[in-house]
Amino acid sequence: MTAPPAPRHPPAPCSYPSHPSYPLRAAVVGHLEWTTLARVRHLPARGDIVHADVLWEGPAGGGAVAAVRLAALAGACTFFTALGDDQVARRSREVLGRLGVDVVAAVRDRPTRCAVSLVDASAERTTTTLGARLQPEEEDDLPWETLRSCDTVYFTAGGAGALAKARRAAVLTATGREFTTLATAGVPVDAVVGSADDPAERCDPAGLPRPPGLLVVTEGTRGGVFRAPGEPARRYRAVRPPRPVVDCYGAGDNFAAALAFALGTGSGAADAVTFAAADAALCAATRGPYVLPRTPGPTGPHRSANRGAPCAPPSFSGISTTH
């Protein structure tokens, strides 16, 4: 097992404040897509025409959602990404910037990707992306050196060289969706988050040159499993949402962001996954992956049916893991 570097800050054992008293430096290396989230009674069958009501619209995808959550937890987050030179990119920068995310992006000569995500009666989402995914690469003129000062970095997209740059951080976590990059790059990571329910996020650590320091496999409302090399797998319980479930879009990305945050503080695996589970439950009870800024920006209004202040980090006091 490859042990992660020693944390730069003392661990926070049970709960995390909305604005930490210590400056945890966080970053995300990955992608975004401008996403329209719409509710349907049922997913369309072949040849169907179904009516959809727009619930939420904004910059999303695994990288953007995680960056927003890390910014809320840590006070700020740097987001290394790639965008087109278009209105979608400008709107994304403006929204994310107002949520505490410092967007540093390579500019591509192609459109920024968009997506449509349909939420059915069960609150589960089905997403269709429109256009090619834009991702950061090692040769992009981005401030990669700043990653050396980061306490935690979450990797959702990028080439092998970008992953190697991200490894400069004290703690590096990654999504199971990037299993192929993890396997070919040979860069050790401190945690990988996969899913038992999503085929694109299944991760067999035996296929990696070096196993991650922690493998977490989420199972939705059933909780999930986490395991370190040479240790038995342990289960964690799902957390009951504080309010009725609205939609599940972004719950997994919020889980991964909260896990990266907790590991960056030096928390142990059991505490980290339990905190992440509480964060995912909070997201499921919120419309969209996060609450959009309430005031229209200079590039136009951002639609959201959310009401109230942005989500505060949950406390996981009283929630336990099981063997």
PDB file of C-alpha atoms in Angstrom:
ATOM      1  CA  MET A   1       0.000   0.000   0.000  1.00  0.00           C
ATOM      2  CA  THR A   2       1.303   3.411  -0.922  1.00  0.00           C
ATOM      3  CA  ALA A   3       0.758   5.705   2.032  1.00  0.00           C
ATOM      4  CA  PRO A   4      -0.341   9.272   1.249  1.00  0.00           C
ATOM      5  CA  PRO A   5       1.881  12.137   2.326  1.00  0.00           C
ATOM      6  CA  ALA A   6       1.313  13.420   5.838  1.00  0.00           C
ATOM      7  CA  PRO A   7      -1.556  15.943   5.975  1.00  0.00           C
ATOM      8  CA  ARG A   8      -0.639  19.583   6.330  1.00  0.00           C
ATOM      9  CA  HIS A   9      -3.456  20.199   8.802  1.00  0.00           C
ATOM     10  CA  PRO A  10      -4.752  18.340  11.863  1.00  0.00           C
ATOM     11  CA  PRO A  11      -7.716  16.030  11.323  1.00  0.00           C
ATOM     12  CA  ALA A  12     -11.272  17.087  12.051  1.00  0.00           C
ATOM     13  CA  PRO A  13     -12.672  13.923  13.633  1.00  0.00           C
ATOM     14  CA  CYS A  14     -16.454  14.337  13.708  1.00  0.00           C
ATOM     15  CA  SER A  15     -17.784  17.312  11.786  1.00  0.00           C
ATOM     16  CA  TYR A  16     -16.637  20.172   9.625  1.00  0.00           C
ATOM     17  CA  PRO A  17     -17.545  23.857   9.920  1.00  0.00           C
ATOM     18  CA  SER A  18     -19.014  25.831   7.041  1.00  0.00           C
ATOM     19  CA  HIS A  19     -15.867  27.938   6.882  1.00  0.00           C
ATOM     20  CA  PRO A  20     -12.862  26.056   8.270  1.00  0.00           C
ATOM     21  CA  SER A  21     -10.688  27.916  10.735  1.00  0.00           C
ATOM     22  CA  TYR A  22      -7.670  26.584   8.865  1.00  0.00           C
ATOM     23  CA  PRO A  23      -7.100  27.162   5.124  1.00  0.00           C
ATOM     24  CA  LEU A  24      -7.453  23.803   3.392  1.00  0.00           C
ATOM     25  CA  ARG A  25      -6.259  24.222  -0.177  1.00  0.00           C
ATOM     26  CA  ALA A  26      -8.359  22.263  -2.647  1.00  0.00           C
ATOM     27  CA  ALA A  27      -8.408  21.774  -6.415  1.00  0.00           C
ATOM     28  CA  VAL A  28     -10.220  19.747  -9.048  1.00  0.00           C
ATOM     29  CA  VAL A  29      -8.696  18.596 -12.324  1.00  0.00           C
ATOM     30  CA  GLY A  30     -11.468  17.701 -14.734  1.00  0.00           C
ATOM     31  CA  HIS A  31     -14.333  18.625 -16.992  1.00  0.00           C
ATOM     32  CA  LEU A  32     -17.669  20.371 -17.085  1.00  0.00           C
ATOM     33  CA  GLU A  33     -20.743  20.512 -19.241  1.00  0.00           C
ATOM     34  CA  TRP A  34     -23.532  23.084 -19.197  1.00  0.00           C
ATOM     35  CA  THR A  35     -26.406  20.920 -18.027  1.00  0.00           C
ATOM     36  CA  THR A  36     -30.161  21.248 -18.249  1.00  0.00           C
ATOM     37  CA  LEU A  37     -31.895  19.144 -15.616  1.00  0.00           C
ATOM     38  CA  ALA A  38     -35.529  18.345 -16.469  1.00  0.00           C
ATOM     39  CA  ARG A  39     -38.259  16.260 -14.824  1.00  0.00           C
ATOM     40  CA  VAL A  40     -40.287  13.696 -16.789  1.00  0.00           C
ATOM     41  CA  ARG A  41     -43.002  11.288 -15.647  1.00  0.00           C
ATOM     42  CA  HIS A  42     -41.149   8.464 -17.331  1.00  0.00           C
ATOM     43  CA  LEU A  43     -38.155   8.084 -19.596  1.00  0.00           C
ATOM     44  CA  PRO A  44     -39.135   8.039 -23.263  1.00  0.00           C
ATOM     45  CA  ALA A  45     -39.325   4.731 -25.082  1.00  0.00           C
ATOM     46  CA  ARG A  46     -38.359   4.449 -28.725  1.00  0.00           C
ATOM     47  CA  GLY A  47     -40.448   6.861 -30.772  1.00  0.00           C
ATOM     48  CA  ASP A  48     -41.984   8.545 -27.704  1.00  0.00           C
ATOM     49  CA  ILE A  49     -42.459  12.258 -27.206  1.00  0.00           C
ATOM     50  CA  VAL A  50     -42.514  13.234 -23.549  1.00  0.00           C
ATOM     51  CA  HIS A  51     -43.007  16.596 -21.836  1.00  0.00           C
ATOM     52  CA  ALA A  52     -40.256  17.790 -19.506  1.00  0.00           C
ATOM     53  CA  ASP A  53     -40.185  20.635 -16.977  1.00  0.00           C
ATOM     54  CA  VAL A  54     -36.809  22.327 -16.513  1.00  0.00           C
ATOM     55  CA  LEU A  55     -35.730  22.113 -12.868  1.00  0.00           C
ATOM     56  CA  TRP A  56     -32.187  23.447 -12.971  1.00  0.00           C
ATOM     57  CA  GLU A  57     -29.638  24.738 -15.472  1.00  0.00           C
ATOM     58  CA  GLY A  58     -25.971  25.521 -14.989  1.00  0.00           C
ATOM     59  CA  PRO A  59     -22.353  24.315 -15.189  1.00  0.00           C
ATOM     60  CA  ALA A  60     -22.224  20.718 -14.005  1.00  0.00           C
ATOM     61  CA  GLY A  61     -20.541  17.424 -14.814  1.00  0.00           C
ATOM     62  CA  GLY A  62     -18.294  15.640 -12.333  1.00  0.00           C
ATOM     63  CA  GLY A  63     -15.558  18.264 -12.268  1.00  0.00           C
ATOM     64  CA  ALA A  64     -17.695  21.387 -11.901  1.00  0.00           C
ATOM     65  CA  VAL A  65     -20.026  19.896  -9.288  1.00  0.00           C
ATOM     66  CA  ALA A  66     -17.115  18.675  -7.162  1.00  0.00           C
ATOM     67  CA  ALA A  67     -15.359  22.040  -7.464  1.00  0.00           C
ATOM     68  CA  VAL A  68     -18.442  23.876  -6.185  1.00  0.00           C
ATOM     69  CA  ARG A  69     -18.779  21.514  -3.234  1.00  0.00           C
ATOM     70  CA  LEU A  70     -15.092  21.723  -2.345  1.00  0.00           C
ATOM     71  CA  ALA A  71     -15.295  25.516  -2.522  1.00  0.00           C
ATOM     72  CA  ALA A  72     -18.212  25.438  -0.066  1.00  0.00           C
ATOM     73  CA  LEU A  73     -16.386  23.098   2.303  1.00  0.00           C
ATOM     74  CA  ALA A  74     -12.885  24.543   2.100  1.00  0.00           C
ATOM     75  CA  GLY A  75     -13.726  28.185   1.410  1.00  0.00           C
ATOM     76  CA  ALA A  76     -12.274  28.136  -2.134  1.00  0.00           C
ATOM     77  CA  CYS A  77     -11.304  25.706  -4.889  1.00  0.00           C
ATOM     78  CA  THR A  78      -9.191  25.944  -8.045  1.00  0.00           C
ATOM     79  CA  PHE A  79     -10.692  24.159 -11.051  1.00  0.00           C
ATOM     80  CA  PHE A  80      -8.271  23.045 -13.795  1.00  0.00           C
ATOM     81  CA  THR A  81     -10.302  22.367 -16.926  1.00  0.00           C
ATOM     82  CA  ALA A  82     -10.702  23.078 -20.658  1.00  0.00           C
ATOM     83  CA  LEU A  83     -13.441  25.149 -22.268  1.00  0.00           C
ATOM     84  CA  GLY A  84     -14.445  26.376 -25.671  1.00  0.00           C
ATOM     85  CA  ASP A  85     -14.284  30.030 -26.667  1.00  0.00           C
ATOM     86  CA  ASP A  86     -18.040  30.528 -26.495  1.00  0.00           C
ATOM     87  CA  GLN A  87     -20.942  31.894 -24.506  1.00  0.00           C
ATOM     88  CA  VAL A  88     -21.390  28.624 -22.604  1.00  0.00           C
ATOM     89  CA  ALA A  89     -17.821  28.890 -21.331  1.00  0.00           C
ATOM     90  CA  ARG A  90     -18.297  32.500 -20.283  1.00  0.00           C
ATOM     91  CA  ARG A  91     -21.531  31.710 -18.437  1.00  0.00           C
ATOM     92  CA  SER A  92     -19.849  28.760 -16.718  1.00  0.00           C
ATOM     93  CA  ARG A  93     -16.898  30.860 -15.565  1.00  0.00           C
ATOM     94  CA  GLU A  94     -19.232  33.531 -14.196  1.00  0.00           C
ATOM     95  CA  VAL A  95     -21.472  31.136 -12.247  1.00  0.00           C
ATOM     96  CA  LEU A  96     -18.601  29.093 -10.828  1.00  0.00           C
ATOM     97  CA  GLY A  97     -16.626  32.209  -9.916  1.00  0.00           C
ATOM     98  CA  ARG A  98     -19.507  33.548  -7.862  1.00  0.00           C
ATOM     99  CA  LEU A  99     -19.562  30.249  -5.960  1.00  0.00           C
ATOM    100  CA  GLY A 100     -15.918  30.467  -4.890  1.00  0.00           C
ATOM    101  CA  VAL A 101     -14.389  28.429  -7.719  1.00  0.00           C
ATOM    102  CA  ASP A 102     -11.270  29.827  -9.417  1.00  0.00           C
ATOM    103  CA  VAL A 103     -11.559  28.511 -12.979  1.00  0.00           C
ATOM    104  CA  VAL A 104      -8.234  28.084 -14.790  1.00  0.00           C
ATOM    105  CA  ALA A 105      -9.015  26.729 -18.226  1.00  0.00           C
ATOM    106  CA  ALA A 106      -7.272  25.909 -21.466  1.00  0.00           C
ATOM    107  CA  VAL A 107      -9.253  27.266 -24.421  1.00  0.00           C
ATOM    108  CA  ARG A 108     -10.159  24.832 -27.175  1.00  0.00           C
ATOM    109  CA  ASP A 109     -11.241  25.578 -30.748  1.00  0.00           C
ATOM    110  CA  ARG A 110     -14.482  23.638 -30.325  1.00  0.00           C
ATOM    111  CA  PRO A 111     -17.739  24.162 -28.419  1.00  0.00           C
ATOM    112  CA  THR A 112     -18.006  23.672 -24.691  1.00  0.00           C
ATOM    113  CA  ARG A 113     -19.954  20.483 -24.091  1.00  0.00           C
ATOM    114  CA  CYS A 114     -23.583  20.620 -22.979  1.00  0.00           C
ATOM    115  CA  ALA A 115     -25.833  17.950 -21.510  1.00  0.00           C
ATOM    116  CA  VAL A 116     -29.473  17.155 -20.843  1.00  0.00           C
ATOM    117  CA  SER A 117     -30.330  15.103 -17.767  1.00  0.00           C
ATOM    118  CA  LEU A 118     -33.830  13.676 -17.324  1.00  0.00           C
ATOM    119  CA  VAL A 119     -35.103  12.935 -13.811  1.00  0.00           C
ATOM    120  CA  ASP A 120     -37.902  10.374 -13.579  1.00  0.00           C
ATOM    121  CA  ALA A 121     -40.463   9.699 -10.852  1.00  0.00           C
ATOM    122  CA  SER A 122     -37.906   7.740  -8.812  1.00  0.00           C
ATOM    123  CA  ALA A 123     -35.609  10.838  -8.751  1.00  0.00           C
ATOM    124  CA  GLU A 124     -32.955   8.933 -10.704  1.00  0.00           C
ATOM    125  CA  ARG A 125     -31.265  10.742 -13.573  1.00  0.00           C
ATOM    126  CA  THR A 126     -30.409   9.690 -17.129  1.00  0.00           C
ATOM    127  CA  THR A 127     -27.974  11.966 -18.936  1.00  0.00           C
ATOM    128  CA  THR A 128     -27.172  12.617 -22.592  1.00  0.00           C
ATOM    129  CA  THR A 129     -24.087  14.692 -23.391  1.00  0.00           C
ATOM    130  CA  LEU A 130     -23.919  16.892 -26.480  1.00  0.00           C
ATOM    131  CA  GLY A 131     -20.483  17.314 -28.021  1.00  0.00           C
ATOM    132  CA  ALA A 132     -16.989  16.133 -27.212  1.00  0.00           C
ATOM    133  CA  ARG A 133     -15.672  16.259 -23.653  1.00  0.00           C
ATOM    134  CA  LEU A 134     -13.024  18.932 -23.175  1.00  0.00           C
ATOM    135  CA  GLN A 135     -10.345  18.086 -20.643  1.00  0.00           C
ATOM    136  CA  PRO A 136      -7.041  19.568 -19.446  1.00  0.00           C
ATOM    137  CA  GLU A 137      -3.771  18.142 -20.730  1.00  0.00           C
ATOM    138  CA  GLU A 138      -0.220  18.339 -19.415  1.00  0.00           C
ATOM    139  CA  GLU A 139       0.928  20.613 -22.251  1.00  0.00           C
ATOM    140  CA  ASP A 140      -1.747  23.228 -21.514  1.00  0.00           C
ATOM    141  CA  ASP A 141      -0.406  26.521 -20.191  1.00  0.00           C
ATOM    142  CA  LEU A 142      -2.042  26.224 -16.770  1.00  0.00           C
ATOM    143  CA  PRO A 143      -0.595  27.006 -13.314  1.00  0.00           C
ATOM    144  CA  TRP A 144       0.209  23.350 -12.596  1.00  0.00           C
ATOM    145  CA  GLU A 145       2.891  24.285 -10.053  1.00  0.00           C
ATOM    146  CA  THR A 146       0.220  25.538  -7.656  1.00  0.00           C
ATOM    147  CA  LEU A 147      -0.921  21.948  -7.158  1.00  0.00           C
ATOM    148  CA  ARG A 148       2.178  21.376  -5.032  1.00  0.00           C
ATOM    149  CA  SER A 149       0.630  23.539  -2.319  1.00  0.00           C
ATOM    150  CA  CYS A 150      -2.749  21.786  -2.391  1.00  0.00           C
ATOM    151  CA  ASP A 151      -3.897  19.646   0.523  1.00  0.00           C
ATOM    152  CA  THR A 152      -6.340  17.710  -1.649  1.00  0.00           C
ATOM    153  CA  VAL A 153      -7.042  17.330  -5.379  1.00  0.00           C
ATOM    154  CA  TYR A 154      -9.888  15.418  -7.011  1.00  0.00           C
ATOM    155  CA  PHE A 155      -9.303  14.141 -10.574  1.00  0.00           C
ATOM    156  CA  THR A 156     -12.305  13.625 -12.879  1.00  0.00           C
ATOM    157  CA  ALA A 157     -10.840  14.015 -16.391  1.00  0.00           C
ATOM    158  CA  GLY A 158      -7.560  14.662 -18.161  1.00  0.00           C
ATOM    159  CA  GLY A 159      -4.663  12.940 -19.799  1.00  0.00           C
ATOM    160  CA  ALA A 160      -2.007  10.878 -18.035  1.00  0.00           C
ATOM    161  CA  GLY A 161       0.238  13.915 -17.786  1.00  0.00           C
ATOM    162  CA  ALA A 162      -2.475  15.949 -16.090  1.00  0.00           C
ATOM    163  CA  LEU A 163      -2.943  13.110 -13.596  1.00  0.00           C
ATOM    164  CA  ALA A 164       0.794  13.151 -12.876  1.00  0.00           C
ATOM    165  CA  LYS A 165       0.600  16.901 -12.251  1.00  0.00           C
ATOM    166  CA  ALA A 166      -2.293  16.353  -9.847  1.00  0.00           C
ATOM    167  CA  ARG A 167      -0.179  13.834  -7.918  1.00  0.00           C
ATOM    168  CA  ARG A 168       1.873  16.752  -6.597  1.00  0.00           C
ATOM    169  CA  ALA A 169      -0.859  17.415  -4.033  1.00  0.00           C
ATOM    170  CA  ALA A 170      -0.703  15.969  -0.531  1.00  0.00           C
ATOM    171  CA  VAL A 171      -3.822  13.868  -1.187  1.00  0.00           C
ATOM    172  CA  LEU A 172      -5.049  12.804  -4.634  1.00  0.00           C
ATOM    173  CA  THR A 173      -8.439  11.171  -5.185  1.00  0.00           C
ATOM    174  CA  ALA A 174      -9.980  10.131  -8.502  1.00  0.00           C
ATOM    175  CA  THR A 175     -13.231   8.952 -10.023  1.00  0.00           C
ATOM    176  CA  GLY A 176     -13.637   5.353 -11.153  1.00  0.00           C
ATOM    177  CA  ARG A 177     -14.823   6.701 -14.506  1.00  0.00           C
ATOM    178  CA  GLU A 178     -11.168   7.430 -15.264  1.00  0.00           C
ATOM    179  CA  PHE A 179     -10.081   3.841 -14.609  1.00  0.00           C
ATOM    180  CA  THR A 180      -8.386   3.536 -18.022  1.00  0.00           C
ATOM    181  CA  THR A 181      -6.261   6.629 -17.371  1.00  0.00           C
ATOM    182  CA  LEU A 182      -5.403   5.402 -13.872  1.00  0.00           C
ATOM    183  CA  ALA A 183      -4.375   2.017 -15.261  1.00  0.00           C
ATOM    184  CA  THR A 184      -2.221   3.317 -18.111  1.00  0.00           C
ATOM    185  CA  ALA A 185      -0.617   6.273 -16.304  1.00  0.00           C
ATOM    186  CA  GLY A 186       0.660   4.229 -13.373  1.00  0.00           C
ATOM    187  CA  VAL A 187       0.253   7.218 -11.055  1.00  0.00           C
ATOM    188  CA  PRO A 188      -0.567   6.176  -7.467  1.00  0.00           C
ATOM    189  CA  VAL A 189      -3.706   7.724  -5.983  1.00  0.00           C
ATOM    190  CA  ASP A 190      -4.833   7.882  -2.389  1.00  0.00           C
ATOM    191  CA  ALA A 191      -8.483   7.075  -3.088  1.00  0.00           C
ATOM    192  CA  VAL A 192     -10.701   5.997  -5.968  1.00  0.00           C
ATOM    193  CA  VAL A 193     -14.489   6.413  -5.859  1.00  0.00           C
ATOM    194  CA  GLY A 194     -16.496   3.999  -7.981  1.00  0.00           C
ATOM    195  CA  SER A 195     -20.091   2.796  -8.156  1.00  0.00           C
ATOM    196  CA  ALA A 196     -21.660  -0.643  -8.029  1.00  0.00           C
ATOM    197  CA  ASP A 197     -24.733   0.657  -9.870  1.00  0.00           C
ATOM    198  CA  ASP A 198     -23.065   2.592 -12.701  1.00  0.00           C
ATOM    199  CA  PRO A 199     -21.163   0.382 -15.192  1.00  0.00           C
ATOM    200  CA  ALA A 200     -18.998   3.347 -16.223  1.00  0.00           C
ATOM    201  CA  GLU A 201     -17.742   3.725 -12.640  1.00  0.00           C
ATOM    202  CA  ARG A 202     -16.821   0.144 -11.828  1.00  0.00           C
ATOM    203  CA  CYS A 203     -13.225  -0.179 -10.753  1.00  0.00           C
ATOM    204  CA  ASP A 204     -11.219  -3.364 -10.194  1.00  0.00           C
ATOM    205  CA  PRO A 205      -8.071  -2.407  -8.262  1.00  0.00           C
ATOM    206  CA  ALA A 206      -6.389  -5.561  -9.575  1.00  0.00           C
ATOM    207  CA  GLY A 207      -6.211  -3.794 -12.936  1.00  0.00           C
ATOM    208  CA  LEU A 208      -4.129  -0.925 -11.553  1.00  0.00           C
ATOM    209  CA  PRO A 209      -0.310  -1.008 -11.444  1.00  0.00           C
ATOM    210  CA  ARG A 210      -0.518   0.164  -7.835  1.00  0.00           C
ATOM    211  CA  PRO A 211      -3.702  -0.228  -5.782  1.00  0.00           C
ATOM    212  CA  PRO A 212      -5.219   2.959  -4.369  1.00  0.00           C
ATOM    213  CA  GLY A 213      -4.798   3.729  -0.693  1.00  0.00           C
ATOM    214  CA  LEU A 214      -8.580   3.556  -0.412  1.00  0.00           C
ATOM    215  CA  LEU A 215     -11.239   2.153  -2.749  1.00  0.00           C
ATOM    216  CA  VAL A 216     -14.833   3.271  -2.170  1.00  0.00           C
ATOM    217  CA  VAL A 217     -17.706   1.624  -4.039  1.00  0.00           C
ATOM    218  CA  THR A 218     -21.018   3.410  -3.595  1.00  0.00           C
ATOM    219  CA  GLU A 219     -24.338   1.554  -3.718  1.00  0.00           C
ATOM    220  CA  GLY A 220     -26.850   4.393  -3.583  1.00  0.00           C
ATOM    221  CA  THR A 221     -29.463   3.993  -0.863  1.00  0.00           C
ATOM    222  CA  ARG A 222     -27.753   0.783   0.276  1.00  0.00           C
ATOM    223  CA  GLY A 223     -24.665   2.678   1.403  1.00  0.00           C
ATOM    224  CA  GLY A 224     -21.467   1.167   0.084  1.00  0.00           C
ATOM    225  CA  VAL A 225     -18.157  -0.537   0.733  1.00  0.00           C
ATOM    226  CA  PHE A 226     -14.675   0.811   1.369  1.00  0.00           C
ATOM    227  CA  ARG A 227     -11.403  -1.078   1.498  1.00  0.00           C
ATOM    228  CA  ALA A 228      -7.682  -0.460   1.856  1.00  0.00           C
ATOM    229  CA  PRO A 229      -5.141  -2.933   0.409  1.00  0.00           C
ATOM    230  CA  GLY A 230      -4.510  -5.858   2.737  1.00  0.00           C
ATOM    231  CA  GLU A 231      -7.524  -5.015   4.899  1.00  0.00           C
ATOM    232  CA  PRO A 232     -11.033  -6.488   4.922  1.00  0.00           C
ATOM    233  CA  ALA A 233     -13.779  -4.578   3.186  1.00  0.00           C
ATOM    234  CA  ARG A 234     -16.065  -2.563   5.456  1.00  0.00           C
ATOM    235  CA  ARG A 235     -19.575  -1.312   4.795  1.00  0.00           C
ATOM    236  CA  TYR A 236     -20.892   2.158   5.483  1.00  0.00           C
ATOM    237  CA  ARG A 237     -24.555   3.012   5.832  1.00  0.00           C
ATOM    238  CA  ALA A 238     -26.442   5.405   3.617  1.00  0.00           C
ATOM    239  CA  VAL A 239     -27.621   8.525   5.410  1.00  0.00           C
ATOM    240  CA  ARG A 240     -31.281   9.495   5.479  1.00  0.00           C
ATOM    241  CA  PRO A 241     -31.740  12.815   3.630  1.00  0.00           C
ATOM    242  CA  PRO A 242     -32.816  15.708   5.873  1.00  0.00           C
ATOM    243  CA  ARG A 243     -35.731  16.444   3.518  1.00  0.00           C
ATOM    244  CA  PRO A 244     -37.626  14.494   0.828  1.00  0.00           C
ATOM    245  CA  VAL A 245     -35.473  13.419  -2.098  1.00  0.00           C
ATOM    246  CA  VAL A 246     -35.779  15.804  -5.053  1.00  0.00           C
ATOM    247  CA  ASP A 247     -33.324  14.335  -7.548  1.00  0.00           C
ATOM    248  CA  CYS A 248     -30.143  12.266  -7.421  1.00  0.00           C
ATOM    249  CA  TYR A 249     -28.205  14.309  -9.963  1.00  0.00           C
ATOM    250  CA  GLY A 250     -24.806  15.223  -8.523  1.00  0.00           C
ATOM    251  CA  ALA A 251     -25.112  13.129  -5.370  1.00  0.00           C
ATOM    252  CA  GLY A 252     -22.147  10.983  -6.355  1.00  0.00           C
ATOM    253  CA  ASP A 253     -20.057  14.021  -7.270  1.00  0.00           C
ATOM    254  CA  ASN A 254     -20.868  15.652  -3.918  1.00  0.00           C
ATOM    255  CA  PHE A 255     -19.891  12.385  -2.209  1.00  0.00           C
ATOM    256  CA  ALA A 256     -16.527  12.386  -3.984  1.00  0.00           C
ATOM    257  CA  ALA A 257     -15.879  16.054  -3.175  1.00  0.00           C
ATOM    258  CA  ALA A 258     -16.702  15.570   0.503  1.00  0.00           C
ATOM    259  CA  LEU A 259     -14.468  12.485   0.627  1.00  0.00           C
ATOM    260  CA  ALA A 260     -11.570  14.447  -0.911  1.00  0.00           C
ATOM    261  CA  PHE A 261     -12.131  17.226   1.623  1.00  0.00           C
ATOM    262  CA  ALA A 262     -12.208  14.876   4.613  1.00  0.00           C
ATOM    263  CA  LEU A 263      -9.115  12.968   3.498  1.00  0.00           C
ATOM    264  CA  GLY A 264      -7.362  16.286   2.925  1.00  0.00           C
ATOM    265  CA  THR A 265      -7.875  17.172   6.587  1.00  0.00           C
ATOM    266  CA  GLY A 266      -6.210  13.904   7.615  1.00  0.00           C
ATOM    267  CA  SER A 267      -9.397  12.083   8.612  1.00  0.00           C
ATOM    268  CA  GLY A 268      -9.417   8.293   8.577  1.00  0.00           C
ATOM    269  CA  ALA A 269     -11.294   6.269   5.985  1.00  0.00           C
ATOM    270  CA  ALA A 270     -14.323   5.443   8.160  1.00  0.00           C
ATOM    271  CA  ASP A 271     -14.909   9.055   9.176  1.00  0.00           C
ATOM    272  CA  ALA A 272     -14.311  10.281   5.623  1.00  0.00           C
ATOM    273  CA  VAL A 273     -16.807   7.956   3.927  1.00  0.00           C
ATOM    274  CA  THR A 274     -19.448   8.629   6.567  1.00  0.00           C
ATOM    275  CA  PHE A 275     -19.077  12.375   6.121  1.00  0.00           C
ATOM    276  CA  ALA A 276     -19.257  11.914   2.339  1.00  0.00           C
ATOM    277  CA  ALA A 277     -22.441   9.837   2.655  1.00  0.00           C
ATOM    278  CA  ALA A 278     -24.085  12.629   4.649  1.00  0.00           C
ATOM    279  CA  ASP A 279     -23.069  15.137   1.990  1.00  0.00           C
ATOM    280  CA  ALA A 280     -24.546  12.981  -0.787  1.00  0.00           C
ATOM    281  CA  ALA A 281     -27.821  12.697   1.141  1.00  0.00           C
ATOM    282  CA  LEU A 282     -27.963  16.468   1.487  1.00  0.00           C
ATOM    283  CA  CYS A 283     -27.498  16.835  -2.277  1.00  0.00           C
ATOM    284  CA  ALA A 284     -30.315  14.366  -3.018  1.00  0.00           C
ATOM    285  CA  ALA A 285     -32.651  16.576  -0.986  1.00  0.00           C
ATOM    286  CA  THR A 286     -31.619  19.656  -3.009  1.00  0.00           C
ATOM    287  CA  ARG A 287     -32.832  20.536  -6.481  1.00  0.00           C
ATOM    288  CA  GLY A 288     -29.895  20.153  -8.823  1.00  0.00           C
ATOM    289  CA  PRO A 289     -26.317  19.349  -7.800  1.00  0.00           C
ATOM    290  CA  TYR A 290     -25.938  22.654  -5.928  1.00  0.00           C
ATOM    291  CA  VAL A 291     -27.808  25.898  -5.328  1.00  0.00           C
ATOM    292  CA  LEU A 292     -27.196  28.438  -8.058  1.00  0.00           C
ATOM    293  CA  PRO A 293     -26.470  32.107  -7.295  1.00  0.00           C
ATOM    294  CA  ARG A 294     -29.743  33.913  -6.615  1.00  0.00           C
ATOM    295  CA  THR A 295     -28.869  37.181  -8.334  1.00  0.00           C
ATOM    296  CA  PRO A 296     -28.606  37.267 -12.159  1.00  0.00           C
ATOM    297  CA  GLY A 297     -25.087  37.851 -13.398  1.00  0.00           C
ATOM    298  CA  PRO A 298     -23.896  40.032 -16.267  1.00  0.00           C
ATOM    299  CA  THR A 299     -24.293  37.187 -18.763  1.00  0.00           C
ATOM    300  CA  GLY A 300     -27.971  36.662 -17.961  1.00  0.00           C
ATOM    301  CA  PRO A 301     -30.150  34.840 -15.443  1.00  0.00           C
ATOM    302  CA  HIS A 302     -29.460  31.316 -14.259  1.00  0.00           C
ATOM    303  CA  ARG A 303     -32.579  29.241 -13.863  1.00  0.00           C
ATOM    304  CA  SER A 304     -33.170  27.324 -10.678  1.00  0.00           C
ATOM    305  CA  ALA A 305     -36.213  26.375  -8.650  1.00  0.00           C
ATOM    306  CA  ASN A 306     -34.080  26.214  -5.492  1.00  0.00           C
ATOM    307  CA  ARG A 307     -34.955  28.354  -2.528  1.00  0.00           C
ATOM    308  CA  GLY A 308     -32.854  29.258   0.471  1.00  0.00           C
ATOM    309  CA  ALA A 309     -29.164  29.471   1.233  1.00  0.00           C
ATOM    310  CA  PRO A 310     -26.516  27.150  -0.214  1.00  0.00           C
ATOM    311  CA  CYS A 311     -26.146  23.812   1.528  1.00  0.00           C
ATOM    312  CA  ALA A 312     -24.103  23.855   4.711  1.00  0.00           C
ATOM    313  CA  PRO A 313     -21.703  20.969   5.351  1.00  0.00           C
ATOM    314  CA  PRO A 314     -23.422  18.253   7.368  1.00  0.00           C
ATOM    315  CA  SER A 315     -22.268  16.823  10.659  1.00  0.00           C
ATOM    316  CA  PHE A 316     -22.050  13.059  10.792  1.00  0.00           C
ATOM    317  CA  SER A 317     -22.309  12.815  14.576  1.00  0.00           C
ATOM    318  CA  GLY A 318     -24.177   9.687  15.513  1.00  0.00           C
ATOM    319  CA  ILE A 319     -23.771   7.987  12.120  1.00  0.00           C
ATOM    320  CA  SER A 320     -21.629   4.879  12.171  1.00  0.00           C
ATOM    321  CA  THR A 321     -20.014   2.481   9.771  1.00  0.00           C
ATOM    322  CA  THR A 322     -20.358  -1.296  10.009  1.00  0.00           C
ATOM    323  CA  HIS A 323     -18.061  -4.174   9.227  1.00  0.00           C
TER     324      HIS A 323
END
